[in-house]
Amino acid sequence: MYNVEYIMSSPVFCITSEKSVSQAAEYMQEHKVGGLPVMEGENLIGIITSKDVRFHDPNRIVADSMSNPVISCESDDTIWEAAELLHEYKIERMPVLKSGKVVGMITKSTIMKHIGQLYDPLTGIYNSSYIYQVASKLLSEGHEISVVLFDVNNFGQFNKKYGHVYGDRCLKQIVKVFKDSIEVNCDFVCRYGGDEFVLISLRKINNVEKLVKIIVDSIAIETSKVGVSATISAGICGGQRKYARSEVKYYDVIENLINKASIASTKAKMANKSYFIETS
């Protein structure tokens, strides 16, 4: 449900390049849209938006007023990939393509609305839905991933002893450590549950282990800054490339990997270790 095709607007209202800007404006108003793909036969050759209409003479033709080349996305792109394109090119909307044909339109406001639903309001990072989407895409592309589940030790008792205010501050400091430690486009983190965080990484398992050590040690230091030091246990499960096949239900695969990482985290707690690597 986090691919563009599920949130794009369709059918698409298009216009041809020989039409006038005033006709484009009327068409936009009629269909209550802010932009029209410009077509030449079945080929997308430009886009004219309400902004283009405002800044061009109404008697000019669309071909002279449209934006070109066109920035577009694919229907199977994730909403995060689409959001990155909109941000990079500073545009408000773009056509959605499937097999080279225009099948929809996507806007920045629509994407931001859906992305907003995937944020954890307390910590400011994504929730579990995000991590499933990211991991599914990585596996489908044939990447080898490692999964780490971090669990704050005795967090329930921590809240009872020091209060939820300190508990919330502690979680925010933990997220700060994640943000300072991970590498963009290589590591992906979410708040999985109340006191649990999941990290998906493209690093080799030995490098993931090094990262986990840094995170665990840093959390003890950073959480002490809010008054009380918290400890965390981590479970690592890695080296999963065999699932990169189209017939596999990636959600089930990821759920299984996270479950293994959770079991490994419990083993770390029981052994009084900071982390445990699940190899089976």
Short mmCIF file of C-alpha atoms in Angstrom, two decimals:
data_model
loop_
_atom_site.label_atom_id
_atom_site.label_comp_id
_atom_site.label_asym_id
_atom_site.label_seq_id
_atom_site.Cartn_x
_atom_site.Cartn_y
_atom_site.Cartn_z
CA MET A 1 0.00 0.00 0.00
CA TYR A 2 3.04 2.28 0.03
CA ASN A 3 3.65 2.32 -3.70
CA VAL A 4 2.66 5.33 -5.77
CA GLU A 5 0.00 3.42 -7.71
CA TYR A 6 -2.13 3.13 -4.56
CA ILE A 7 -2.33 6.86 -3.88
CA MET A 8 -2.07 8.46 -7.33
CA SER A 9 -5.06 10.17 -8.95
CA SER A 10 -6.51 8.38 -11.96
CA PRO A 11 -7.83 8.65 -14.66
CA VAL A 12 -5.45 11.28 -15.96
CA PHE A 13 -6.67 14.44 -17.66
CA CYS A 14 -4.25 15.39 -20.44
CA ILE A 15 -3.91 18.09 -23.09
CA THR A 16 -2.17 18.40 -26.44
CA SER A 17 0.58 20.88 -27.20
CA GLU A 18 -1.31 22.93 -29.83
CA LYS A 19 -4.04 23.96 -27.37
CA SER A 20 -3.91 27.45 -25.87
CA VAL A 21 -2.93 28.30 -22.31
CA SER A 22 -6.46 29.60 -21.71
CA GLN A 23 -7.87 26.24 -22.80
CA ALA A 24 -5.48 24.52 -20.39
CA ALA A 25 -6.69 26.80 -17.59
CA GLU A 26 -10.32 26.01 -18.38
CA TYR A 27 -9.57 22.29 -18.48
CA MET A 28 -7.82 22.42 -15.11
CA GLN A 29 -10.73 24.31 -13.58
CA GLU A 30 -13.26 21.92 -15.09
CA HIS A 31 -11.53 18.84 -13.69
CA LYS A 32 -10.27 20.50 -10.50
CA VAL A 33 -6.63 19.59 -11.11
CA GLY A 34 -3.45 21.64 -10.77
CA GLY A 35 -1.58 20.25 -13.74
CA LEU A 36 -2.03 18.49 -17.08
CA PRO A 37 0.39 16.11 -18.81
CA VAL A 38 1.00 17.27 -22.37
CA MET A 39 0.70 14.43 -24.86
CA GLU A 40 1.72 13.89 -28.46
CA GLY A 41 -0.08 10.72 -29.38
CA GLU A 42 0.81 8.32 -26.58
CA ASN A 43 4.06 10.13 -25.79
CA LEU A 44 4.46 12.40 -22.77
CA ILE A 45 6.25 15.55 -23.95
CA GLY A 46 5.65 17.99 -21.12
CA ILE A 47 3.45 19.16 -18.28
CA ILE A 48 1.58 22.42 -17.84
CA THR A 49 0.64 23.48 -14.33
CA SER A 50 -1.49 26.19 -12.76
CA LYS A 51 1.76 28.08 -12.11
CA ASP A 52 2.64 27.96 -15.82
CA VAL A 53 -0.84 29.26 -16.62
CA ARG A 54 -0.45 32.24 -14.28
CA PHE A 55 2.88 33.29 -15.77
CA HIS A 56 2.11 32.92 -19.48
CA ASP A 57 -0.10 34.78 -21.91
CA PRO A 58 -3.45 32.97 -22.22
CA ASN A 59 -3.23 33.14 -26.02
CA ARG A 60 0.09 31.31 -26.19
CA ILE A 61 0.04 27.64 -27.05
CA VAL A 62 0.79 24.96 -24.50
CA ALA A 63 3.93 23.88 -26.38
CA ASP A 64 5.52 27.26 -25.59
CA SER A 65 4.38 27.35 -21.97
CA MET A 66 4.78 23.81 -20.66
CA SER A 67 7.60 22.49 -18.51
CA ASN A 68 9.98 20.16 -20.30
CA PRO A 69 11.69 17.73 -19.81
CA VAL A 70 9.11 16.11 -17.57
CA ILE A 71 10.01 14.74 -14.16
CA SER A 72 7.99 11.57 -13.62
CA CYS A 73 7.95 8.47 -11.44
CA GLU A 74 6.96 4.84 -11.94
CA SER A 75 3.77 3.35 -10.55
CA ASP A 76 5.74 0.81 -8.50
CA ASP A 77 8.01 3.44 -6.93
CA THR A 78 7.56 3.88 -3.20
CA ILE A 79 6.00 7.06 -1.89
CA TRP A 80 9.38 7.92 -0.34
CA GLU A 81 11.11 7.70 -3.72
CA ALA A 82 8.42 9.91 -5.24
CA ALA A 83 8.79 12.38 -2.37
CA GLU A 84 12.54 12.57 -2.98
CA LEU A 85 11.97 13.40 -6.65
CA LEU A 86 9.49 16.15 -5.83
CA HIS A 87 11.88 17.59 -3.27
CA GLU A 88 14.95 17.34 -5.50
CA TYR A 89 13.33 19.11 -8.44
CA LYS A 90 11.23 21.47 -6.30
CA ILE A 91 7.96 20.56 -7.99
CA GLU A 92 4.44 20.05 -6.62
CA ARG A 93 3.19 17.28 -8.91
CA MET A 94 4.33 14.82 -11.55
CA PRO A 95 2.94 12.17 -13.90
CA VAL A 96 3.07 8.50 -12.96
CA LEU A 97 4.18 6.05 -15.66
CA LYS A 98 3.68 2.34 -16.14
CA SER A 99 5.39 0.62 -19.07
CA GLY A 100 6.03 4.05 -20.55
CA LYS A 101 2.39 5.15 -20.44
CA VAL A 102 0.88 7.84 -18.22
CA VAL A 103 -1.43 6.12 -15.72
CA GLY A 104 -1.81 8.72 -12.99
CA MET A 105 -0.72 11.93 -11.32
CA ILE A 106 0.82 12.33 -7.88
CA THR A 107 1.07 15.50 -5.82
CA LYS A 108 3.31 16.59 -2.99
CA SER A 109 0.35 17.18 -0.68
CA THR A 110 -0.98 13.65 -1.23
CA ILE A 111 2.42 12.10 -0.56
CA MET A 112 3.04 14.20 2.56
CA LYS A 113 -0.36 13.22 3.92
CA HIS A 114 0.45 9.51 3.63
CA ILE A 115 4.02 9.84 4.86
CA GLY A 116 2.76 11.77 7.88
CA GLN A 117 0.71 8.74 8.89
CA LEU A 118 3.88 6.65 9.05
CA TYR A 119 5.74 8.84 11.55
CA ASP A 120 6.02 8.13 15.24
CA PRO A 121 4.95 11.46 16.80
CA LEU A 122 7.08 11.10 19.94
CA THR A 123 10.45 10.28 18.40
CA GLY A 124 10.04 11.80 14.95
CA ILE A 125 11.13 8.67 13.07
CA TYR A 126 9.07 6.26 10.99
CA ASN A 127 6.94 3.49 12.47
CA SER A 128 7.02 -0.21 11.62
CA SER A 129 5.05 0.13 8.36
CA TYR A 130 7.99 2.03 6.89
CA ILE A 131 10.56 -0.63 7.69
CA TYR A 132 8.48 -3.38 6.07
CA GLN A 133 8.23 -1.32 2.89
CA VAL A 134 11.95 -0.55 2.78
CA ALA A 135 13.01 -4.11 3.52
CA SER A 136 10.60 -5.52 0.92
CA LYS A 137 12.06 -3.28 -1.76
CA LEU A 138 15.64 -4.13 -0.82
CA LEU A 139 14.94 -7.87 -0.93
CA SER A 140 13.07 -7.58 -4.23
CA GLU A 141 16.13 -5.85 -5.71
CA GLY A 142 18.34 -8.75 -4.61
CA HIS A 143 20.14 -7.01 -1.76
CA GLU A 144 21.51 -8.85 1.22
CA ILE A 145 20.15 -7.28 4.38
CA SER A 146 20.74 -7.51 8.09
CA VAL A 147 17.99 -6.96 10.64
CA VAL A 148 18.62 -5.69 14.17
CA LEU A 149 16.02 -5.41 16.90
CA PHE A 150 16.93 -3.13 19.81
CA ASP A 151 15.00 -3.51 23.07
CA VAL A 152 15.42 -1.12 25.99
CA ASN A 153 16.13 -3.15 29.12
CA ASN A 154 13.47 -3.03 31.84
CA PHE A 155 11.77 -0.04 30.27
CA GLY A 156 8.50 -0.72 32.07
CA GLN A 157 10.26 -0.57 35.42
CA PHE A 158 12.18 2.48 34.22
CA ASN A 159 8.89 4.29 33.59
CA LYS A 160 7.47 3.25 36.95
CA LYS A 161 10.56 4.32 38.85
CA TYR A 162 11.39 7.59 37.10
CA GLY A 163 8.10 8.49 35.39
CA HIS A 164 6.94 8.64 31.79
CA VAL A 165 8.46 12.07 31.22
CA TYR A 166 11.94 10.64 31.75
CA GLY A 167 10.95 7.58 29.75
CA ASP A 168 9.96 9.72 26.77
CA ARG A 169 13.16 11.75 27.03
CA CYS A 170 15.11 8.52 27.10
CA LEU A 171 13.46 7.29 23.88
CA LYS A 172 14.23 10.60 22.17
CA GLN A 173 17.89 10.34 23.16
CA ILE A 174 18.01 6.80 21.81
CA VAL A 175 16.67 8.04 18.47
CA LYS A 176 19.31 10.77 18.47
CA VAL A 177 21.96 8.06 18.75
CA PHE A 178 20.46 6.20 15.80
CA LYS A 179 20.41 9.33 13.66
CA ASP A 180 24.01 10.17 14.56
CA SER A 181 25.23 6.61 13.93
CA ILE A 182 23.52 5.36 10.79
CA GLU A 183 24.42 6.03 7.17
CA VAL A 184 21.81 7.39 4.75
CA ASN A 185 20.76 4.92 2.01
CA CYS A 186 22.52 2.12 3.87
CA ASP A 187 20.78 1.92 7.25
CA PHE A 188 17.06 2.35 7.90
CA VAL A 189 15.52 2.59 11.36
CA CYS A 190 12.03 2.72 12.83
CA ARG A 191 10.30 2.66 16.18
CA TYR A 192 8.84 -0.83 16.06
CA GLY A 193 7.00 -0.87 19.36
CA GLY A 194 6.90 0.93 22.68
CA ASP A 195 10.54 0.37 23.62
CA GLU A 196 11.68 -1.52 20.54
CA PHE A 197 13.49 -0.23 17.47
CA VAL A 198 14.30 -2.09 14.26
CA LEU A 199 17.26 -1.37 12.01
CA ILE A 200 17.58 -2.70 8.46
CA SER A 201 21.09 -2.45 7.04
CA LEU A 202 22.90 -3.17 3.79
CA ARG A 203 26.18 -3.58 5.67
CA LYS A 204 27.91 -6.93 5.91
CA ILE A 205 27.16 -8.73 9.13
CA ASN A 206 30.57 -7.98 10.67
CA ASN A 207 30.10 -4.27 10.00
CA VAL A 208 26.58 -4.42 11.43
CA GLU A 209 28.07 -5.89 14.59
CA LYS A 210 30.49 -2.95 14.81
CA LEU A 211 27.62 -0.51 14.32
CA VAL A 212 25.55 -2.20 17.03
CA LYS A 213 28.44 -1.93 19.49
CA ILE A 214 28.71 1.80 18.80
CA ILE A 215 24.96 2.32 19.18
CA VAL A 216 24.68 0.33 22.41
CA ASP A 217 27.62 2.14 24.02
CA SER A 218 26.42 5.55 22.85
CA ILE A 219 22.90 4.98 24.18
CA ALA A 220 24.20 4.43 27.70
CA ILE A 221 26.09 7.73 27.47
CA GLU A 222 23.40 9.82 25.77
CA THR A 223 20.51 8.68 27.96
CA SER A 224 22.49 9.62 31.07
CA LYS A 225 22.20 13.23 29.86
CA VAL A 226 18.47 13.20 30.66
CA GLY A 227 19.15 12.08 34.21
CA VAL A 228 19.22 8.29 34.12
CA SER A 229 21.34 5.95 32.00
CA ALA A 230 19.43 3.27 30.08
CA THR A 231 20.83 0.07 28.64
CA ILE A 232 19.67 -1.74 25.55
CA SER A 233 19.87 -5.28 24.18
CA ALA A 234 20.15 -6.02 20.48
CA GLY A 235 19.43 -9.07 18.38
CA ILE A 236 21.08 -9.39 14.98
CA CYS A 237 19.87 -11.54 12.11
CA GLY A 238 21.64 -11.21 8.78
CA GLY A 239 22.78 -12.57 5.47
CA GLN A 240 19.37 -12.98 3.80
CA ARG A 241 19.67 -12.99 0.03
CA LYS A 242 17.88 -16.23 -0.83
CA TYR A 243 14.49 -14.49 -0.61
CA ALA A 244 15.07 -12.16 -3.56
CA ARG A 245 12.52 -13.92 -5.78
CA SER A 246 9.36 -12.40 -7.16
CA GLU A 247 7.09 -15.17 -5.90
CA VAL A 248 8.08 -14.69 -2.28
CA LYS A 249 5.76 -12.80 0.06
CA TYR A 250 8.27 -10.30 1.34
CA TYR A 251 6.12 -9.19 4.26
CA ASP A 252 6.21 -12.73 5.66
CA VAL A 253 9.96 -12.97 5.09
CA ILE A 254 10.64 -9.71 6.91
CA GLU A 255 8.29 -10.61 9.72
CA ASN A 256 10.27 -13.84 10.15
CA LEU A 257 13.61 -12.00 10.15
CA ILE A 258 12.39 -9.49 12.72
CA ASN A 259 11.08 -12.33 14.86
CA LYS A 260 14.50 -14.01 14.74
CA ALA A 261 16.15 -10.74 15.69
CA SER A 262 13.69 -10.41 18.57
CA ILE A 263 14.58 -13.88 19.84
CA ALA A 264 18.26 -12.99 19.56
CA SER A 265 17.62 -9.83 21.59
CA THR A 266 15.99 -11.93 24.32
CA LYS A 267 19.00 -14.25 24.31
CA ALA A 268 21.25 -11.23 24.77
CA LYS A 269 19.19 -10.12 27.78
CA MET A 270 19.28 -13.58 29.35
CA ALA A 271 23.04 -13.83 28.86
CA ASN A 272 23.54 -10.29 30.18
CA LYS A 273 25.13 -9.28 26.87
CA SER A 274 24.60 -6.15 24.84
CA TYR A 275 23.83 -8.10 21.66
CA PHE A 276 23.44 -11.60 20.23
CA ILE A 277 23.78 -12.74 16.61
CA GLU A 278 21.21 -15.26 15.35
CA THR A 279 22.95 -17.51 12.85
CA SER A 280 20.30 -20.16 12.18
#
